[in-house]
Each structure stands twice: as C-alpha cells, then as structure tokens.
Amino acid sequence: MTQVIKTIDFKNDWALLGLPPHVIEVLSAAPAIHVAEHREDLLNWALNREAGTTDWSHGNREDKGEIEVGFEVPGKGYIAEAKVTKARNGICINFIDPKMRRRDPDAMVIGDKLPTDKPTYQERFGESFDKTRQKTLDWLKTQELIVVPFYAGPDELGYGALAIVPKAAAFFAGALADLQGMIANSAVPSNFKLSGGVIFIAPHFRHTHFDGKQVVVHARAESHQEVFAYNLYPGPSAKKGVYSLLLDIGEREGWTTNHCAAVGVVTPYDNQTIIMHEGASGGGKSEMTEHVHRMEDGRLLLGKNVVTGEERTLNLPEACHLNPMADDMACAHPHYNEGQTKLHIKDAEAGWFVRVDHIKAYGTDPHLERLVMHPDRPLIFLNHYIVPGGQALLWEHIEDSPGKPCPNPRLIIPRDMIHDVQEGPVAVGIRSFGVRCPPTHKDSQLYGILGMLHILSPALAWLWRLAAPRGHANPSIQDSAAGGMQCEGVGSYWAFCTGKRVDQANLLLRQFVANSDTRHVLIPNQNIGAWHVGFMSEWVAREYLARRGSARFHREELVASPCSLLGYVPRQVKVEGSMIPPVLLHVQSQLEGGPEVFEHGAQMWREFFKRELTPFLTPELDPLGRKIIQACLNDATQEDYWKLIPHSMFKD
C-alpha cells in the first residue's frame, strides 16, 4: 500500500515546521516572502516580473528584457552586482565585478567553535561571528525574501534545507533550485525537518565588512549547518555550500560525498563499465561525461607536440555510448553500500554546473550545443555575452577585460535534461583520479610526467586523494598563489569541509578498504610531457578501460613506473586495433625530455606528496593510514603499497 505523505502550503504554514527561532524571526519580520510553485516562477522573479508573465518559448524573439541587480550599501550608495538578461533559450547572469565570476578558494571561514582545521572568523577578522551574524539576520528582516525549500543530496535521504534569498537576487534562488532541486510551495511535507541546513544570502555585506571579497561563513550546530553567503556567484554557496552541508552530515554519520563525475560507458558490444572520476576543479570531472571530440574528418587528435608541432591522431570508428550518472558530487551513503564490495554512489545534485571554457566555436561539442540551443525549458547561463532577446551561445564568453575572455563560463543543466542520464545508486567498477599537467620538456622541466593511464593499488589511490593536486592552469577558481604545485586538499573537496582533515582522510580510507572490487587508475589531462592533449587522454583512456571491462591485467602487461607514486603503466594500449604511441604512455621515452627531465618531475611529485601528507600524521589518524603515509615518506615500492591494502590487481 502506497504511503500518502501529508503536505503543507509552505508560504502560509511554515510556522508549523518547528524551524529554528532565528529563522522564524526572519520570516516573521520580512515584508513579504515568496515561495515558488514552479521553477519558472524563480526565473520570472529574476527579471523582476510576476510569476507566469513570461513567454519562455524559444520562438519568442520580441522579449528583450534586462535588469540590473544591485543594493544600497551604507556609506557607499547603490552598488550594482549583476545584470540578468532574457535570452530565447533562458536567462544570462553576468557579474559586474570580474572577481565574482569564479570561486575564490579562500572564501570559506568557520563561524562556530567546533573543532576545525579551517580559518575561523575570529582568526581572520579579529572578532567572533556573532555580531555580523545578527546584523545579517536583521538586514534580511527588512527585505522581501524568496524561500527555497529543498533536500541536500538525494531526496530519499531526507536532509531538509532552506535557502533564504533577497527577492532582488532572485536569479540566485533560480540557480540554487536548478542545482539542488526545489520543493514546490504546495508540496512541502508536513514532517519536513531542517536536518540539512540553511543558506542565508546577504550580498551587500561584502562591501561593508569584507573589502569587496567573496566570503562565505559556515556555522555548524549539532543538528545542522548554516551558511551565510556574502556574494552572489553561486559556486561557493548554492553549489559548494550545499556540498559542505553534505560533508558535515557525513562527518557526523560516518560517510562522505565524493567530489566526482560518474558515467556508465557502454561499448559497441553492449558491455557497461561504471567509471567514477575524481579530482580538483578543472581535473576533468565534467569532461568524463562528455562525448569524445573529433576532427572534421572524424579522427581523434591525440595530441600536438608543443616543441616540434607534430600531431598524432587516432581512428576510432565507433565510440562508446555514455550514460552519465553524476557531474560533480556523489553520495556514498551507507544506505547504498551496506554489504557491498564495490563502491555504490548516487548523484547528489538535481542539476549540473557545466563549465564551457573549452567551447570556443560552433561545432566543438555538438551534443551539448544541440541540448542547449533549443532546450525544452529556459536555462540559466553565467558569464556569457548576450544581446537582450537573442540566443545565448556556448562559445560567446563575456570578457573580464578587453580581449581577455572569462575563464569560467558556465550553464546549469537540470539533470533530467541530460540524454540517457542514469539513475543511481550505481556500482563503481573503476575509480579514476584526474590531474591537470603542465607541458614538460627540456626547456620546461615541470611535473607533467604522467602518461595516458596509470594503474594504482588502493593504498596509493588513497594517497592521491590526500595530496589532491590542483594542477596546471586551473580555470574554475581564482589563483591564490603564483607558481608551484598546489594542493586542493583531502578528497579534492577539502575546500568545502568545515571540520578536521584527518576525519575526512579516515572516511576515505574506509571506502578504499571496504570496496575491494573497485579498481583504481590515474589519468592526466592538458599535457603529457611535451604533448598537449587537452582532455583527449581522458576520453581515450575511457574507451580503452570500457573495452577491457572487468578483465584484469596480466602482470607482464604492466610495468612499474620509475616514479613509484605513479603506480603501473600498461606496456601498450590498443583501441579498436590502433596502437597508442608509446611516448604518450611512457613519458621518459620522449626525445624532448628523456629520463633526466622525467626524474626531475618525479622528484617534484615526491616532495609535493611528502609536504602534503605529513600534516595527516596526527593521533586521530587510522593506524592503517599512518602505515601507508609512513611508507610513502620512506619511498615505498609498488609491492609495499599493495601489501598494505591487498587487492586483486593482476589476473594471476
């Protein structure tokens, strides 16, 4: 018998839900609150229109609506934050200040007194957060508000959350609803509990309190977390702020949400392999769910030598079919993993925040272009040039300054619009980690020594999640340090954590130990030694791994890398009868570099790992984790790593 869930009208009956006292105060005092019944209500409000008044059909060429979003700032007057423009295929959001167009990695501060390794509000600003918190709540009481009820993570897990947004910034509420989902005003369950968290948006405080910078304050309580976002770019709040809610929940309950994309890769012979791809922002997560890019004649451009100009291509008559599952965040909840020997995950989001900086001309990604040029509903674009009433084009990126395109153009695609999207939970067959590598040769002796594919033992794969290199020319975030190798932090999601890094290291270690039938690989992008490859290395590795399916390597098919951190390398890789050039597998064999350049890069990796792993050696670290890190500090061999977490790497 189907259980009937009783619902309420949130706008009229929110007082019945037992919300925290300060939330009740804000909603009670606000001049008006608005709760959307339909997604398009939020887009209408974003254009300062009444719900239901816009013709969102693609054929509407006459609507040239555009508004400016800004706020009166005490002592500074009116400050414009963004422009919202009506397009035939949705709305475009363009921020006035170029610094607001991508995430600042230093945006997070902790506004509570619970244990943390992150900078606290007290440390950064010299006072507790209490006073600014109260000022924020008092300001929100003076605003017309949009309230978005939603679930953090998959709906069935029941982690209820609210976003409280000034109506003037309705586009932010629309972005959040597309990314995380929304519960319609009339469909909020009467037993809705705020176990996920609350996001408060107060953009003008960045000018009065934070010197114009992105600041997002996270305040944890025993039952939930509250996020106070003082800027309107959705990256650190509507997206990563909700990620922080999930990580906080998982830390309390003993599980985590992985920073990954996942895709079911179906070979021409109808065999499917689930690949889960992790890595820092820009590490190829979204690209793992993209179709392979082809040249005009259908060939694949494997790479172009940055020294000689030589190009290598591959004939691939038929690529694998893709069933995308997740784009950036996937819950590995115990509900999905009890008794399993492969890691089971489910997409944590309702929409995907897709970066399109690589699309510079028509025809680059026909599948994506077809999806968004004539969508079945209006979409939200960020950092795109747009003529009011015109078509938002994926390759028309706003300029940060004359002649300098914004490196972080985005759009939000609701998950149910993705072609052949796969519902979860799914069992992960192969778990990969992506690394952005710089061009590396005799005249540029850097760390781009990774070949197209490396096979890792579980212990070594865990270490890569702890070191989590940010990599070369990251387009998604503002650089906080010039040059050198930088770490994204444990799990590549440390930027969004509120607690202690060792707790996340322990949670990840449990995943690797428990899921012994999931295999592990390492895949570079951008450059392989002296060869510029973009994301082609990832796409070709995906084709190869899917065709191998569950088949493990014979021991003689792999050779240990001269750098033990890089695991094993296939002696050769053949895709549909075509051999991958050995120089793209064994970087030390490249004439432009050779063994000496490779060893220089290997030493950079060794020093980087030792620097980043040492802080984890605290009393709270799992004893097995301590053994693994100590082995790395002692320059362990592949056999050493394998023995620490035994795993069936080879057929024999």
mmCIF file of C-alpha atoms in Angstrom, residues 28-153:
data_model
loop_
_atom_site.group_PDB
_atom_site.id
_atom_site.type_symbol
_atom_site.label_atom_id
_atom_site.label_comp_id
_atom_site.label_asym_id
_atom_site.label_seq_id
_atom_site.Cartn_x
_atom_site.Cartn_y
_atom_site.Cartn_z
ATOM 1 C CA SER A 28 8.022 36.668 10.500
ATOM 2 C CA ALA A 29 9.570 40.132 10.149
ATOM 3 C CA ALA A 30 10.167 40.185 6.372
ATOM 4 C CA PRO A 31 7.785 42.496 4.444
ATOM 5 C CA ALA A 32 6.861 39.552 2.201
ATOM 6 C CA ILE A 33 8.019 36.021 1.490
ATOM 7 C CA HIS A 34 7.726 34.296 -1.866
ATOM 8 C CA VAL A 35 7.856 30.528 -2.380
ATOM 9 C CA ALA A 36 7.827 29.202 -5.934
ATOM 10 C CA GLU A 37 5.244 26.723 -7.101
ATOM 11 C CA HIS A 38 7.057 26.273 -10.415
ATOM 12 C CA ARG A 39 10.690 26.618 -11.424
ATOM 13 C CA GLU A 40 9.799 29.320 -13.970
ATOM 14 C CA ASP A 41 8.422 31.472 -11.131
ATOM 15 C CA LEU A 42 12.004 31.996 -9.986
ATOM 16 C CA LEU A 43 13.131 32.995 -13.485
ATOM 17 C CA ASN A 44 10.278 35.496 -13.742
ATOM 18 C CA TRP A 45 11.248 36.987 -10.394
ATOM 19 C CA ALA A 46 14.854 37.135 -11.623
ATOM 20 C CA LEU A 47 13.622 39.521 -14.348
ATOM 21 C CA ASN A 48 11.571 41.446 -11.761
ATOM 22 C CA ARG A 49 8.321 40.124 -13.208
ATOM 23 C CA GLU A 50 5.280 38.477 -11.735
ATOM 24 C CA ALA A 51 5.082 34.687 -11.807
ATOM 25 C CA GLY A 52 3.591 33.330 -15.016
ATOM 26 C CA THR A 53 4.020 36.502 -17.101
ATOM 27 C CA THR A 54 6.890 35.499 -19.437
ATOM 28 C CA ASP A 55 6.547 33.575 -22.679
ATOM 29 C CA TRP A 56 9.500 31.187 -22.363
ATOM 30 C CA SER A 57 9.005 29.573 -25.774
ATOM 31 C CA HIS A 58 12.081 29.567 -27.977
ATOM 32 C CA GLY A 59 10.202 31.344 -30.723
ATOM 33 C CA ASN A 60 9.710 34.461 -28.591
ATOM 34 C CA ARG A 61 12.072 36.918 -30.298
ATOM 35 C CA GLU A 62 10.431 40.113 -29.075
ATOM 36 C CA ASP A 63 11.172 39.865 -25.352
ATOM 37 C CA LYS A 64 14.341 41.893 -24.781
ATOM 38 C CA GLY A 65 14.113 42.065 -21.019
ATOM 39 C CA GLU A 66 17.148 43.030 -18.967
ATOM 40 C CA ILE A 67 17.519 44.207 -15.369
ATOM 41 C CA GLU A 68 20.365 45.262 -13.146
ATOM 42 C CA VAL A 69 20.681 43.680 -9.711
ATOM 43 C CA GLY A 70 22.141 45.903 -7.021
ATOM 44 C CA PHE A 71 21.778 47.015 -3.433
ATOM 45 C CA GLU A 72 22.014 50.185 -1.385
ATOM 46 C CA VAL A 73 25.159 49.886 0.694
ATOM 47 C CA PRO A 74 25.525 52.044 3.819
ATOM 48 C CA GLY A 75 28.228 54.644 3.308
ATOM 49 C CA LYS A 76 28.757 53.681 -0.327
ATOM 50 C CA GLY A 77 25.414 54.197 -2.042
ATOM 51 C CA TYR A 78 23.979 51.928 -4.714
ATOM 52 C CA ILE A 79 26.308 49.185 -5.992
ATOM 53 C CA ALA A 80 25.402 47.055 -8.994
ATOM 54 C CA GLU A 81 26.214 43.364 -8.652
ATOM 55 C CA ALA A 82 24.948 41.720 -11.851
ATOM 56 C CA LYS A 83 22.852 42.008 -14.983
ATOM 57 C CA VAL A 84 20.142 39.483 -15.777
ATOM 58 C CA THR A 85 19.210 39.288 -19.455
ATOM 59 C CA LYS A 86 16.340 37.441 -21.127
ATOM 60 C CA ALA A 87 17.536 35.108 -23.883
ATOM 61 C CA ARG A 88 15.494 32.971 -26.246
ATOM 62 C CA ASN A 89 16.869 29.871 -24.520
ATOM 63 C CA GLY A 90 16.834 31.126 -20.928
ATOM 64 C CA ILE A 91 18.429 33.900 -18.893
ATOM 65 C CA CYS A 92 22.038 35.098 -18.727
ATOM 66 C CA ILE A 93 23.649 36.281 -15.499
ATOM 67 C CA ASN A 94 26.700 38.477 -15.833
ATOM 68 C CA PHE A 95 28.500 39.822 -12.785
ATOM 69 C CA ILE A 96 29.833 43.362 -12.932
ATOM 70 C CA ASP A 97 32.974 42.609 -10.918
ATOM 71 C CA PRO A 98 35.204 40.051 -12.707
ATOM 72 C CA LYS A 99 36.318 38.683 -9.310
ATOM 73 C CA MET A 100 32.754 37.465 -8.746
ATOM 74 C CA ARG A 101 32.762 35.298 -11.879
ATOM 75 C CA ARG A 102 34.532 32.336 -10.329
ATOM 76 C CA ARG A 103 35.073 30.849 -6.917
ATOM 77 C CA ASP A 104 37.657 32.301 -4.566
ATOM 78 C CA PRO A 105 39.363 29.300 -2.873
ATOM 79 C CA ASP A 106 39.747 31.353 0.319
ATOM 80 C CA ALA A 107 36.046 32.258 0.583
ATOM 81 C CA MET A 108 35.235 29.832 3.422
ATOM 82 C CA VAL A 109 35.589 30.799 7.073
ATOM 83 C CA ILE A 110 34.181 28.977 10.091
ATOM 84 C CA GLY A 111 31.811 30.905 12.327
ATOM 85 C CA ASP A 112 31.480 28.432 15.214
ATOM 86 C CA LYS A 113 33.642 26.999 17.991
ATOM 87 C CA LEU A 114 33.572 23.329 16.955
ATOM 88 C CA PRO A 115 36.847 21.528 16.028
ATOM 89 C CA THR A 116 38.227 22.631 12.662
ATOM 90 C CA ASP A 117 41.420 22.931 10.640
ATOM 91 C CA LYS A 118 39.932 25.790 8.624
ATOM 92 C CA PRO A 119 40.419 29.524 9.238
ATOM 93 C CA THR A 120 37.850 30.799 11.697
ATOM 94 C CA TYR A 121 36.023 34.093 11.571
ATOM 95 C CA GLN A 122 37.720 35.029 14.824
ATOM 96 C CA GLU A 123 41.180 34.391 13.370
ATOM 97 C CA ARG A 124 40.561 36.182 10.094
ATOM 98 C CA PHE A 125 38.562 39.198 11.275
ATOM 99 C CA GLY A 126 39.593 39.539 14.920
ATOM 100 C CA GLU A 127 36.152 39.069 16.448
ATOM 101 C CA SER A 128 33.508 36.384 16.812
ATOM 102 C CA PHE A 129 30.923 35.961 14.086
ATOM 103 C CA ASP A 130 28.024 36.650 16.468
ATOM 104 C CA LYS A 131 27.739 40.379 15.769
ATOM 105 C CA THR A 132 27.911 40.067 11.967
ATOM 106 C CA ARG A 133 25.540 37.118 12.083
ATOM 107 C CA GLN A 134 22.944 39.162 13.939
ATOM 108 C CA LYS A 135 23.410 42.124 11.575
ATOM 109 C CA THR A 136 22.862 39.744 8.651
ATOM 110 C CA LEU A 137 19.635 38.404 10.117
ATOM 111 C CA ASP A 138 18.453 41.920 10.935
ATOM 112 C CA TRP A 139 19.097 43.065 7.359
ATOM 113 C CA LEU A 140 17.205 40.089 5.940
ATOM 114 C CA LYS A 141 14.223 41.057 8.107
ATOM 115 C CA THR A 142 13.957 44.268 6.057
ATOM 116 C CA GLN A 143 13.905 42.517 2.664
ATOM 117 C CA GLU A 144 11.275 40.846 0.574
ATOM 118 C CA LEU A 145 12.504 37.267 0.620
ATOM 119 C CA ILE A 146 12.397 34.196 -1.568
ATOM 120 C CA VAL A 147 12.468 30.938 0.386
ATOM 121 C CA VAL A 148 13.509 27.774 -1.447
ATOM 122 C CA PRO A 149 12.813 24.510 0.417
ATOM 123 C CA PHE A 150 14.962 21.636 -0.913
ATOM 124 C CA TYR A 151 16.775 18.458 0.069
ATOM 125 C CA ALA A 152 20.558 18.444 0.371
ATOM 126 C CA GLY A 153 21.564 15.316 -1.556
#
